[in-house]
mmCIF file of C-alpha atoms in Angstrom:
data_model
loop_
_atom_site.group_PDB
_atom_site.id
_atom_site.type_symbol
_atom_site.label_atom_id
_atom_site.label_comp_id
_atom_site.label_asym_id
_atom_site.label_seq_id
_atom_site.Cartn_x
_atom_site.Cartn_y
_atom_site.Cartn_z
ATOM 1 C CA UNK A 1 211.751 271.371 -31.135
ATOM 2 C CA UNK A 2 211.629 267.856 -29.687
ATOM 3 C CA UNK A 3 214.631 267.045 -27.523
ATOM 4 C CA UNK A 4 216.283 263.706 -28.268
ATOM 5 C CA UNK A 5 216.235 261.306 -25.331
ATOM 6 C CA UNK A 6 219.391 259.749 -23.825
ATOM 7 C CA UNK A 7 220.428 256.644 -25.763
ATOM 8 C CA UNK A 8 220.140 254.258 -22.834
ATOM 9 C CA UNK A 9 221.906 251.142 -24.064
ATOM 10 C CA UNK A 10 224.883 253.136 -25.352
ATOM 11 C CA UNK A 11 225.054 255.097 -22.077
ATOM 12 C CA UNK A 12 225.075 251.873 -20.069
ATOM 13 C CA UNK A 13 227.696 250.301 -22.313
ATOM 14 C CA UNK A 14 229.917 253.368 -22.180
ATOM 15 C CA UNK A 15 229.805 253.471 -18.375
ATOM 16 C CA UNK A 16 230.448 249.803 -17.723
ATOM 17 C CA UNK A 17 232.162 247.919 -20.553
ATOM 18 C CA UNK A 18 235.645 249.126 -19.595
ATOM 19 C CA UNK A 19 235.346 247.849 -16.024
ATOM 20 C CA UNK A 20 238.716 246.213 -15.157
ATOM 21 C CA UNK A 21 238.563 242.444 -15.564
ATOM 22 C CA UNK A 22 235.087 242.526 -17.098
ATOM 23 C CA UNK A 23 233.621 239.370 -18.643
ATOM 24 C CA UNK A 24 231.731 241.182 -21.371
ATOM 25 C CA UNK A 25 228.648 239.368 -22.634
ATOM 26 C CA UNK A 26 226.925 242.672 -23.315
ATOM 27 C CA UNK A 27 228.754 243.135 -26.631
ATOM 28 C CA UNK A 28 226.557 242.456 -29.653
ATOM 29 C CA UNK A 29 229.160 241.913 -32.381
ATOM 30 C CA UNK A 30 230.225 238.440 -33.405
ATOM 31 C CA UNK A 31 233.657 238.072 -31.791
ATOM 32 C CA UNK A 32 235.923 240.622 -33.431
ATOM 33 C CA UNK A 33 238.642 239.772 -35.916
ATOM 34 C CA UNK A 34 241.896 241.479 -36.879
ATOM 35 C CA UNK A 35 243.238 242.188 -40.347
ATOM 36 C CA UNK A 36 245.655 239.306 -39.802
ATOM 37 C CA UNK A 37 242.670 237.063 -39.040
ATOM 38 C CA UNK A 38 241.039 238.069 -42.329
ATOM 39 C CA UNK A 39 244.216 237.199 -44.215
ATOM 40 C CA UNK A 40 244.329 233.806 -42.497
ATOM 41 C CA UNK A 41 240.658 233.138 -43.332
ATOM 42 C CA UNK A 42 241.134 233.967 -47.021
ATOM 43 C CA UNK A 43 240.691 230.901 -49.263
ATOM 44 C CA UNK A 44 242.676 232.535 -52.080
ATOM 45 C CA UNK A 45 246.213 233.149 -50.915
ATOM 46 C CA UNK A 46 246.947 235.103 -54.110
ATOM 47 C CA UNK A 47 244.316 237.730 -53.275
ATOM 48 C CA UNK A 48 246.003 241.132 -52.799
ATOM 49 C CA UNK A 49 246.158 242.356 -49.220
ATOM 50 C CA UNK A 50 243.500 244.640 -47.746
ATOM 51 C CA UNK A 51 245.570 247.833 -47.720
ATOM 52 C CA UNK A 52 247.348 249.676 -50.490
ATOM 53 C CA UNK A 53 250.139 251.623 -48.806
ATOM 54 C CA UNK A 54 250.968 253.487 -52.009
ATOM 55 C CA UNK A 55 247.492 254.960 -52.493
ATOM 56 C CA UNK A 56 247.195 258.651 -51.660
ATOM 57 C CA UNK A 57 244.856 259.161 -48.715
ATOM 58 C CA UNK A 58 242.482 261.706 -50.206
ATOM 59 C CA UNK A 59 238.826 261.876 -49.173
ATOM 60 C CA UNK A 60 238.016 259.208 -51.742
ATOM 61 C CA UNK A 61 234.607 258.588 -53.293
ATOM 62 C CA UNK A 62 231.992 260.301 -51.142
ATOM 63 C CA UNK A 63 229.433 257.496 -51.417
ATOM 64 C CA UNK A 64 232.091 254.779 -51.064
ATOM 65 C CA UNK A 65 234.392 253.067 -53.526
ATOM 66 C CA UNK A 66 232.875 251.307 -56.528
ATOM 67 C CA UNK A 67 234.360 248.001 -55.334
ATOM 68 C CA UNK A 68 232.823 248.234 -51.864
ATOM 69 C CA UNK A 69 229.418 249.368 -53.089
ATOM 70 C CA UNK A 70 229.309 246.536 -55.620
ATOM 71 C CA UNK A 71 230.185 243.964 -52.967
ATOM 72 C CA UNK A 72 227.528 245.305 -50.615
ATOM 73 C CA UNK A 73 225.010 245.173 -53.470
ATOM 74 C CA UNK A 74 225.935 241.539 -54.158
ATOM 75 C CA UNK A 75 225.526 240.734 -50.478
ATOM 76 C CA UNK A 76 222.025 242.218 -50.444
ATOM 77 C CA UNK A 77 221.076 240.443 -53.690
ATOM 78 C CA UNK A 78 221.407 237.015 -52.053
ATOM 79 C CA UNK A 79 217.956 235.504 -52.066
ATOM 80 C CA UNK A 80 216.798 237.735 -54.923
ATOM 81 C CA UNK A 81 213.460 236.406 -56.165
ATOM 82 C CA UNK A 82 213.950 234.987 -59.675
ATOM 83 C CA UNK A 83 215.689 237.944 -61.376
ATOM 84 C CA UNK A 84 215.750 235.953 -64.623
ATOM 85 C CA UNK A 85 211.940 236.110 -64.783
ATOM 86 C CA UNK A 86 212.018 239.781 -65.693
ATOM 87 C CA UNK A 87 215.525 240.909 -66.525
ATOM 88 C CA UNK A 88 214.338 244.376 -67.565
ATOM 89 C CA UNK A 89 212.705 245.226 -64.243
ATOM 90 C CA UNK A 90 214.694 247.412 -61.863
ATOM 91 C CA UNK A 91 212.859 245.754 -58.981
ATOM 92 C CA UNK A 92 213.914 242.193 -59.790
ATOM 93 C CA UNK A 93 217.313 242.714 -61.390
ATOM 94 C CA UNK A 94 220.520 242.853 -59.320
ATOM 95 C CA UNK A 95 220.872 245.972 -57.198
ATOM 96 C CA UNK A 96 223.152 248.560 -58.865
ATOM 97 C CA UNK A 97 226.180 249.798 -56.940
ATOM 98 C CA UNK A 98 224.828 253.332 -57.442
ATOM 99 C CA UNK A 99 221.955 252.426 -55.109
ATOM 100 C CA UNK A 100 224.347 252.103 -52.155
ATOM 101 C CA UNK A 101 225.703 254.890 -49.935
ATOM 102 C CA UNK A 102 228.564 253.915 -47.599
ATOM 103 C CA UNK A 103 228.383 255.476 -44.125
ATOM 104 C CA UNK A 104 230.161 255.529 -40.764
ATOM 105 C CA UNK A 105 228.490 252.393 -39.444
ATOM 106 C CA UNK A 106 224.804 251.487 -39.512
ATOM 107 C CA UNK A 107 224.122 254.003 -36.758
ATOM 108 C CA UNK A 108 225.056 256.841 -39.136
ATOM 109 C CA UNK A 109 223.119 255.169 -41.937
ATOM 110 C CA UNK A 110 219.961 255.027 -39.807
ATOM 111 C CA UNK A 111 220.324 258.625 -38.669
ATOM 112 C CA UNK A 112 220.877 259.921 -42.201
ATOM 113 C CA UNK A 113 217.865 258.013 -43.436
ATOM 114 C CA UNK A 114 215.514 259.435 -40.819
ATOM 115 C CA UNK A 115 217.008 262.912 -41.136
ATOM 116 C CA UNK A 116 216.370 262.777 -44.875
ATOM 117 C CA UNK A 117 212.900 261.252 -44.971
ATOM 118 C CA UNK A 118 210.846 262.105 -41.863
ATOM 119 C CA UNK A 119 209.837 265.228 -39.999
ATOM 120 C CA UNK A 120 206.904 267.142 -38.495
ATOM 121 C CA UNK A 121 203.564 265.960 -39.840
ATOM 122 C CA UNK A 122 204.822 262.457 -40.615
ATOM 123 C CA UNK A 123 203.838 259.270 -38.829
ATOM 124 C CA UNK A 124 206.197 256.302 -38.356
ATOM 125 C CA UNK A 125 205.384 252.771 -37.203
ATOM 126 C CA UNK A 126 208.339 250.974 -35.582
ATOM 127 C CA UNK A 127 208.644 247.435 -34.244
ATOM 128 C CA UNK A 128 209.156 247.292 -30.468
ATOM 129 C CA UNK A 129 211.342 246.354 -28.718
ATOM 130 C CA UNK A 130 214.266 247.222 -30.912
ATOM 131 C CA UNK A 131 217.352 249.418 -30.975
ATOM 132 C CA UNK A 132 216.243 252.711 -29.413
ATOM 133 C CA UNK A 133 217.580 254.799 -32.287
ATOM 134 C CA UNK A 134 214.929 253.391 -34.617
ATOM 135 C CA UNK A 135 212.058 255.126 -32.828
ATOM 136 C CA UNK A 136 213.801 257.871 -30.811
ATOM 137 C CA UNK A 137 215.392 259.621 -33.795
ATOM 138 C CA UNK A 138 212.203 260.028 -35.890
ATOM 139 C CA UNK A 139 210.432 261.272 -32.764
ATOM 140 C CA UNK A 140 213.223 263.804 -32.146
ATOM 141 C CA UNK A 141 212.758 265.056 -35.722
ATOM 142 C CA UNK A 142 209.132 265.875 -35.012
ATOM 143 C CA UNK A 143 207.441 262.774 -36.396
ATOM 144 C CA UNK A 144 204.725 260.931 -34.513
ATOM 145 C CA UNK A 145 205.820 257.358 -33.715
ATOM 146 C CA UNK A 146 203.603 254.345 -32.983
ATOM 147 C CA UNK A 147 205.256 251.267 -31.501
ATOM 148 C CA UNK A 148 204.404 247.930 -33.102
ATOM 149 C CA UNK A 149 204.556 245.601 -30.106
ATOM 150 C CA UNK A 150 206.217 242.224 -30.672
ATOM 151 C CA UNK A 151 204.529 239.500 -28.622
ATOM 152 C CA UNK A 152 206.161 236.691 -26.707
ATOM 153 C CA UNK A 153 203.358 234.273 -27.622
ATOM 154 C CA UNK A 154 204.180 234.863 -31.304
ATOM 155 C CA UNK A 155 207.929 234.365 -30.734
ATOM 156 C CA UNK A 156 208.430 238.107 -31.265
ATOM 157 C CA UNK A 157 207.497 237.931 -34.951
ATOM 158 C CA UNK A 158 205.548 241.017 -36.157
ATOM 159 C CA UNK A 159 201.785 240.472 -36.547
ATOM 160 C CA UNK A 160 200.474 242.223 -39.656
ATOM 161 C CA UNK A 161 196.971 242.334 -38.146
ATOM 162 C CA UNK A 162 198.355 244.603 -35.415
ATOM 163 C CA UNK A 163 199.973 246.803 -38.060
ATOM 164 C CA UNK A 164 196.585 247.527 -39.599
ATOM 165 C CA UNK A 165 195.412 249.242 -36.420
ATOM 166 C CA UNK A 166 198.544 251.392 -36.158
ATOM 167 C CA UNK A 167 198.781 252.892 -39.642
ATOM 168 C CA UNK A 168 197.287 256.336 -40.265
ATOM 169 C CA UNK A 169 196.642 258.488 -43.318
ATOM 170 C CA UNK A 170 199.953 260.280 -42.777
ATOM 171 C CA UNK A 171 202.045 257.150 -42.129
ATOM 172 C CA UNK A 172 205.230 257.608 -44.116
ATOM 173 C CA UNK A 173 207.408 254.731 -42.940
ATOM 174 C CA UNK A 174 207.269 251.274 -41.372
ATOM 175 C CA UNK A 175 210.478 250.373 -39.517
ATOM 176 C CA UNK A 176 211.623 246.757 -39.137
ATOM 177 C CA UNK A 177 214.673 245.173 -37.530
ATOM 178 C CA UNK A 178 215.558 241.764 -38.958
ATOM 179 C CA UNK A 179 217.108 239.879 -37.219
ATOM 180 C CA UNK A 180 215.764 241.652 -34.152
ATOM 181 C CA UNK A 181 217.874 243.259 -31.448
ATOM 182 C CA UNK A 182 217.425 242.446 -28.539
ATOM 183 C CA UNK A 183 215.205 239.393 -29.077
ATOM 184 C CA UNK A 184 217.262 237.533 -31.658
ATOM 185 C CA UNK A 185 214.032 236.707 -33.473
ATOM 186 C CA UNK A 186 213.534 236.309 -37.223
ATOM 187 C CA UNK A 187 210.804 237.832 -39.379
ATOM 188 C CA UNK A 188 210.262 235.136 -42.031
ATOM 189 C CA UNK A 189 210.010 235.878 -45.736
ATOM 190 C CA UNK A 190 206.251 235.199 -45.771
ATOM 191 C CA UNK A 191 205.649 237.878 -43.131
ATOM 192 C CA UNK A 192 207.952 240.323 -44.923
ATOM 193 C CA UNK A 193 205.927 239.755 -48.099
ATOM 194 C CA UNK A 194 202.685 240.495 -46.217
ATOM 195 C CA UNK A 195 204.187 243.714 -44.842
ATOM 196 C CA UNK A 196 205.359 244.731 -48.317
ATOM 197 C CA UNK A 197 201.926 244.067 -49.818
ATOM 198 C CA UNK A 198 200.289 246.118 -47.061
ATOM 199 C CA UNK A 199 202.733 249.027 -47.493
ATOM 200 C CA UNK A 200 202.579 248.975 -51.286
ATOM 201 C CA UNK A 201 198.800 249.465 -51.254
ATOM 202 C CA UNK A 202 199.299 252.604 -49.146
ATOM 203 C CA UNK A 203 202.538 253.910 -50.735
ATOM 204 C CA UNK A 204 204.438 253.625 -47.415
ATOM 205 C CA UNK A 205 208.222 253.307 -47.230
ATOM 206 C CA UNK A 206 209.425 250.065 -45.611
ATOM 207 C CA UNK A 207 212.775 250.464 -43.872
ATOM 208 C CA UNK A 208 214.600 247.425 -42.468
ATOM 209 C CA UNK A 209 217.620 247.706 -40.207
ATOM 210 C CA UNK A 210 219.405 244.515 -41.299
ATOM 211 C CA UNK A 211 222.575 245.017 -39.295
ATOM 212 C CA UNK A 212 222.547 241.376 -38.049
ATOM 213 C CA UNK A 213 221.849 239.941 -41.513
ATOM 214 C CA UNK A 214 222.785 237.237 -42.593
ATOM 215 C CA UNK A 215 223.299 235.550 -39.179
ATOM 216 C CA UNK A 216 220.195 233.341 -39.405
ATOM 217 C CA UNK A 217 221.957 230.502 -37.625
ATOM 218 C CA UNK A 218 219.297 228.586 -35.664
ATOM 219 C CA UNK A 219 216.088 228.647 -37.687
ATOM 220 C CA UNK A 220 213.473 225.935 -37.119
ATOM 221 C CA UNK A 221 213.725 222.926 -39.392
ATOM 222 C CA UNK A 222 212.208 223.682 -42.773
ATOM 223 C CA UNK A 223 212.454 227.473 -42.413
ATOM 224 C CA UNK A 224 214.859 229.242 -44.747
ATOM 225 C CA UNK A 225 216.694 232.476 -44.064
ATOM 226 C CA UNK A 226 214.704 235.511 -45.216
ATOM 227 C CA UNK A 227 216.254 237.669 -47.932
ATOM 228 C CA UNK A 228 216.931 241.375 -47.680
ATOM 229 C CA UNK A 229 213.828 243.560 -47.816
ATOM 230 C CA UNK A 230 215.224 244.943 -51.090
ATOM 231 C CA UNK A 231 214.622 241.687 -52.973
ATOM 232 C CA UNK A 232 210.829 241.591 -52.571
ATOM 233 C CA UNK A 233 209.774 243.679 -55.579
ATOM 234 C CA UNK A 234 208.804 247.007 -53.964
ATOM 235 C CA UNK A 235 210.628 250.179 -54.936
ATOM 236 C CA UNK A 236 210.040 252.070 -51.685
ATOM 237 C CA UNK A 237 212.158 249.755 -49.566
ATOM 238 C CA UNK A 238 215.337 250.754 -47.735
ATOM 239 C CA UNK A 239 217.877 248.611 -45.892
ATOM 240 C CA UNK A 240 220.798 249.517 -43.668
ATOM 241 C CA UNK A 241 223.634 247.315 -42.494
ATOM 242 C CA UNK A 242 227.242 247.363 -41.419
ATOM 243 C CA UNK A 243 230.484 245.456 -41.032
ATOM 244 C CA UNK A 244 230.120 245.427 -37.239
ATOM 245 C CA UNK A 245 227.771 242.635 -36.165
ATOM 246 C CA UNK A 246 227.753 239.746 -38.640
ATOM 247 C CA UNK A 247 231.211 240.550 -40.023
ATOM 248 C CA UNK A 248 233.112 241.143 -36.746
ATOM 249 C CA UNK A 249 234.652 244.467 -37.848
ATOM 250 C CA UNK A 250 233.066 247.143 -35.665
ATOM 251 C CA UNK A 251 236.386 248.971 -35.422
ATOM 252 C CA UNK A 252 236.435 250.058 -39.060
ATOM 253 C CA UNK A 253 233.080 251.917 -38.716
ATOM 254 C CA UNK A 254 231.655 251.038 -42.129
ATOM 255 C CA UNK A 255 227.928 250.754 -42.827
ATOM 256 C CA UNK A 256 225.514 251.452 -45.660
ATOM 257 C CA UNK A 257 222.128 252.662 -46.841
ATOM 258 C CA UNK A 258 220.647 250.787 -49.802
ATOM 259 C CA UNK A 259 217.385 251.303 -51.666
ATOM 260 C CA UNK A 260 215.613 250.406 -54.887
ATOM 261 C CA UNK A 261 214.321 253.980 -54.965
ATOM 262 C CA UNK A 262 216.905 256.222 -56.630
ATOM 263 C CA UNK A 263 215.293 259.374 -55.219
ATOM 264 C CA UNK A 264 215.805 258.094 -51.659
ATOM 265 C CA UNK A 265 219.465 257.312 -52.321
ATOM 266 C CA UNK A 266 220.009 260.710 -53.945
ATOM 267 C CA UNK A 267 218.446 262.488 -50.970
ATOM 268 C CA UNK A 268 220.529 260.513 -48.468
ATOM 269 C CA UNK A 269 223.689 261.246 -50.475
ATOM 270 C CA UNK A 270 222.877 264.968 -50.464
ATOM 271 C CA UNK A 271 222.296 264.915 -46.690
ATOM 272 C CA UNK A 272 225.574 263.176 -45.949
ATOM 273 C CA UNK A 273 227.433 265.943 -47.819
ATOM 274 C CA UNK A 274 226.610 268.103 -44.784
ATOM 275 C CA UNK A 275 228.024 265.617 -42.282
ATOM 276 C CA UNK A 276 231.065 263.387 -42.769
ATOM 277 C CA UNK A 277 231.645 263.500 -46.527
ATOM 278 C CA UNK A 278 233.336 260.089 -47.083
ATOM 279 C CA UNK A 279 234.453 257.208 -44.904
ATOM 280 C CA UNK A 280 238.153 256.568 -44.359
ATOM 281 C CA UNK A 281 239.806 255.091 -47.423
ATOM 282 C CA UNK A 282 241.610 252.633 -45.154
ATOM 283 C CA UNK A 283 238.299 251.443 -43.690
ATOM 284 C CA UNK A 284 236.815 251.192 -47.178
ATOM 285 C CA UNK A 285 239.695 248.971 -48.284
ATOM 286 C CA UNK A 286 239.383 246.637 -45.280
ATOM 287 C CA UNK A 287 235.617 246.313 -45.773
ATOM 288 C CA UNK A 288 236.067 245.607 -49.489
ATOM 289 C CA UNK A 289 238.620 242.929 -48.674
ATOM 290 C CA UNK A 290 236.356 241.297 -46.067
ATOM 291 C CA UNK A 291 233.401 241.173 -48.487
ATOM 292 C CA UNK A 292 235.433 239.556 -51.294
ATOM 293 C CA UNK A 293 234.236 235.994 -51.943
ATOM 294 C CA UNK A 294 237.447 234.249 -50.799
ATOM 295 C CA UNK A 295 236.985 235.834 -47.350
ATOM 296 C CA UNK A 296 233.240 236.415 -47.085
ATOM 297 C CA UNK A 297 232.319 232.717 -47.024
ATOM 298 C CA UNK A 298 234.902 231.581 -44.451
ATOM 299 C CA UNK A 299 234.204 234.639 -42.290
ATOM 300 C CA UNK A 300 230.456 233.979 -42.265
ATOM 301 C CA UNK A 301 231.025 230.252 -41.744
ATOM 302 C CA UNK A 302 233.184 231.105 -38.726
ATOM 303 C CA UNK A 303 230.560 233.413 -37.249
ATOM 304 C CA UNK A 304 227.607 231.096 -37.948
ATOM 305 C CA UNK A 305 229.394 228.223 -36.227
ATOM 306 C CA UNK A 306 230.404 230.449 -33.320
ATOM 307 C CA UNK A 307 226.785 231.576 -32.905
ATOM 308 C CA UNK A 308 225.455 227.995 -32.961
ATOM 309 C CA UNK A 309 228.093 226.740 -30.524
ATOM 310 C CA UNK A 310 227.578 229.585 -28.083
ATOM 311 C CA UNK A 311 223.786 229.526 -28.292
ATOM 312 C CA UNK A 312 223.874 225.872 -27.259
ATOM 313 C CA UNK A 313 226.030 226.802 -24.251
ATOM 314 C CA UNK A 314 223.615 229.572 -23.282
ATOM 315 C CA UNK A 315 220.636 227.236 -23.792
ATOM 316 C CA UNK A 316 222.102 224.742 -21.339
ATOM 317 C CA UNK A 317 222.509 227.553 -18.793
ATOM 318 C CA UNK A 318 218.855 228.587 -19.172
ATOM 319 C CA UNK A 319 217.739 224.962 -18.885
ATOM 320 C CA UNK A 320 219.866 224.393 -15.786
ATOM 321 C CA UNK A 321 218.376 227.430 -14.064
ATOM 322 C CA UNK A 322 214.875 227.162 -15.496
ATOM 323 C CA UNK A 323 213.388 227.907 -12.062
ATOM 324 C CA UNK A 324 214.655 231.479 -12.333
ATOM 325 C CA UNK A 325 215.318 231.967 -16.089
ATOM 326 C CA UNK A 326 212.865 232.222 -18.981
ATOM 327 C CA UNK A 327 213.243 233.218 -22.630
ATOM 328 C CA UNK A 328 212.197 232.733 -26.214
ATOM 329 C CA UNK A 329 215.263 231.072 -27.692
ATOM 330 C CA UNK A 330 216.854 233.211 -30.436
ATOM 331 C CA UNK A 331 216.909 232.021 -34.033
ATOM 332 C CA UNK A 332 219.288 234.636 -35.440
ATOM 333 C CA UNK A 333 221.621 237.511 -34.671
ATOM 334 C CA UNK A 334 223.849 237.689 -31.597
ATOM 335 C CA UNK A 335 221.531 238.696 -28.747
ATOM 336 C CA UNK A 336 219.108 237.006 -26.363
ATOM 337 C CA UNK A 337 216.594 238.480 -23.928
ATOM 338 C CA UNK A 338 216.349 236.485 -20.682
ATOM 339 C CA UNK A 339 214.132 237.183 -17.671
ATOM 340 C CA UNK A 340 215.569 236.460 -14.224
ATOM 341 C CA UNK A 341 213.345 236.058 -11.189
ATOM 342 C CA UNK A 342 213.500 235.028 -7.558
ATOM 343 C CA UNK A 343 212.180 231.481 -7.412
ATOM 344 C CA UNK A 344 210.316 232.009 -10.660
ATOM 345 C CA UNK A 345 207.917 234.432 -8.973
ATOM 346 C CA UNK A 346 209.369 237.909 -8.484
ATOM 347 C CA UNK A 347 211.236 239.508 -11.413
ATOM 348 C CA UNK A 348 214.556 241.053 -10.502
ATOM 349 C CA UNK A 349 214.906 244.816 -10.706
ATOM 350 C CA UNK A 350 217.067 244.529 -13.815
ATOM 351 C CA UNK A 351 219.123 247.768 -13.583
ATOM 352 C CA UNK A 352 220.226 246.988 -10.021
ATOM 353 C CA UNK A 353 220.603 243.312 -10.852
ATOM 354 C CA UNK A 354 223.032 244.141 -13.678
ATOM 355 C CA UNK A 355 225.130 246.357 -11.412
ATOM 356 C CA UNK A 356 225.170 243.821 -8.570
ATOM 357 C CA UNK A 357 226.173 240.961 -10.880
ATOM 358 C CA UNK A 358 228.967 243.113 -12.321
ATOM 359 C CA UNK A 359 230.171 244.065 -8.852
ATOM 360 C CA UNK A 360 230.229 240.501 -7.517
ATOM 361 C CA UNK A 361 231.268 238.509 -10.608
ATOM 362 C CA UNK A 362 232.678 240.945 -13.218
ATOM 363 C CA UNK A 363 230.023 239.636 -15.658
ATOM 364 C CA UNK A 364 228.410 242.368 -17.766
ATOM 365 C CA UNK A 365 225.138 242.320 -19.677
ATOM 366 C CA UNK A 366 222.498 244.987 -20.274
ATOM 367 C CA UNK A 367 219.252 245.715 -18.361
ATOM 368 C CA UNK A 368 216.255 245.520 -20.679
ATOM 369 C CA UNK A 369 213.715 247.807 -19.032
ATOM 370 C CA UNK A 370 215.749 251.044 -19.377
ATOM 371 C CA UNK A 371 217.561 250.059 -22.587
ATOM 372 C CA UNK A 372 214.708 248.493 -24.553
ATOM 373 C CA UNK A 373 211.514 248.918 -22.531
ATOM 374 C CA UNK A 374 211.227 252.695 -22.072
ATOM 375 C CA UNK A 375 211.631 252.155 -18.323
ATOM 376 C CA UNK A 376 208.264 250.406 -18.078
ATOM 377 C CA UNK A 377 208.383 247.192 -20.117
ATOM 378 C CA UNK A 378 210.546 244.051 -19.919
ATOM 379 C CA UNK A 379 211.147 244.371 -16.209
ATOM 380 C CA UNK A 380 213.438 241.674 -14.938
ATOM 381 C CA UNK A 381 214.879 241.024 -18.400
ATOM 382 C CA UNK A 382 218.499 241.400 -19.462
ATOM 383 C CA UNK A 383 220.096 241.317 -22.904
ATOM 384 C CA UNK A 384 223.018 238.960 -23.338
ATOM 385 C CA UNK A 385 225.330 239.102 -26.350
ATOM 386 C CA UNK A 386 226.365 235.462 -26.651
ATOM 387 C CA UNK A 387 228.497 235.440 -29.839
ATOM 388 C CA UNK A 388 231.644 236.448 -27.987
ATOM 389 C CA UNK A 389 234.717 234.253 -27.902
ATOM 390 C CA UNK A 390 233.439 230.935 -26.550
ATOM 391 C CA UNK A 391 235.784 230.879 -23.554
ATOM 392 C CA UNK A 392 234.559 234.327 -22.481
ATOM 393 C CA UNK A 393 230.945 233.145 -22.576
ATOM 394 C CA UNK A 394 231.780 229.972 -20.669
ATOM 395 C CA UNK A 395 233.640 231.860 -17.922
ATOM 396 C CA UNK A 396 230.880 234.457 -17.684
ATOM 397 C CA UNK A 397 228.102 231.870 -17.387
ATOM 398 C CA UNK A 398 230.044 229.872 -14.817
ATOM 399 C CA UNK A 399 230.393 232.993 -12.667
ATOM 400 C CA UNK A 400 226.773 233.973 -13.269
ATOM 401 C CA UNK A 401 225.660 230.478 -12.303
ATOM 402 C CA UNK A 402 227.349 230.855 -8.924
ATOM 403 C CA UNK A 403 225.555 234.142 -8.411
ATOM 404 C CA UNK A 404 222.193 232.645 -9.380
ATOM 405 C CA UNK A 405 222.634 229.757 -6.948
ATOM 406 C CA UNK A 406 223.525 232.094 -4.104
ATOM 407 C CA UNK A 407 221.022 234.894 -4.608
ATOM 408 C CA UNK A 408 218.133 233.628 -6.733
ATOM 409 C CA UNK A 409 217.722 229.984 -5.777
ATOM 410 C CA UNK A 410 218.343 230.406 -2.051
ATOM 411 C CA UNK A 411 215.930 232.115 0.323
ATOM 412 C CA UNK A 412 217.974 235.275 0.896
ATOM 413 C CA UNK A 413 216.374 238.327 -0.720
ATOM 414 C CA UNK A 414 218.741 240.978 -2.128
ATOM 415 C CA UNK A 415 217.704 244.616 -1.934
ATOM 416 C CA UNK A 416 217.303 244.904 -5.714
ATOM 417 C CA UNK A 417 214.310 242.550 -5.889
ATOM 418 C CA UNK A 418 211.038 244.338 -6.563
#
């Protein structure tokens, strides 16, 4: 039996995010909203409220209500490649609601998927860096995992040529994360199509954690937002997502598994019968309300604008302190990876740096080397979640700027420098 490793980023968050007076720019959700906020955002004031107080609170539909599953399916169908070209094909027609399983957040969706599909004797290729769960869980289930290194010189976009050297005869799954956490990078549609073509030739499942989709807010001019992996005409594709990141509703704990392959969905549904049965009916109702068209558009517009505004603020900070800060500017999602160094020469020891910054300024972000680099990579880097409330980001960066000027730009050398 392979023992599962500590989930570093969640351990760090759990220890530190409730520090009194914290300026939290470690959080990765677009600034959270309340039910009252959703009602205010709604463009149709005649739309019934999110909660039915007369409905009996039974378990409800195990795989999620029909309404919620249909709205998730419609969300994933955006960008569908010409469904009218072949209306009879299950791979190009709209995704059926029956191909969705609602879960307790994307973290449960990911776990169920791996638990269902991989085990001893299987090989998995996973992009790296990414959310630790995506490679630690298959490894804990006995699968062999190869890490598909994302390169700074390629703006952290997966290189299919590198994939060719990683795949083996027993490779069962390729794992993507689009947009990427922690980099905030985007895998464009053309690259996704190359990955699909490669996997299809070898009958390999392609799984994309799309929890930050559709926050493609800062793409280069001329580049369009990539669609869900499910729209690219390959049956053995799976996507997970949730209401937490792009939709600002982490507190309702609603996520999903979706696939064009009915056998995968059936297997996942059978596995979840042994865990949590259904999600809360109250959570299901709130999620359904948030994904209704009169709310979905204004909610996403709010979060896209918030991301663009805040990324510009963070960009100005990096530019101001370019002697000690370096990054690849994010194009999507809510997170950025920034390296801090002493005079541009010596990377900070990021775990101690994070703790010292928190102690002296109350600003919190995450160290990259333990949380995303297996303790060996991305030394000196930190992950910042910048799609918080704008005033929180501004206060945090002002305080961090004072720290940088005192400890990184001056000649004094703190004990945490390598």
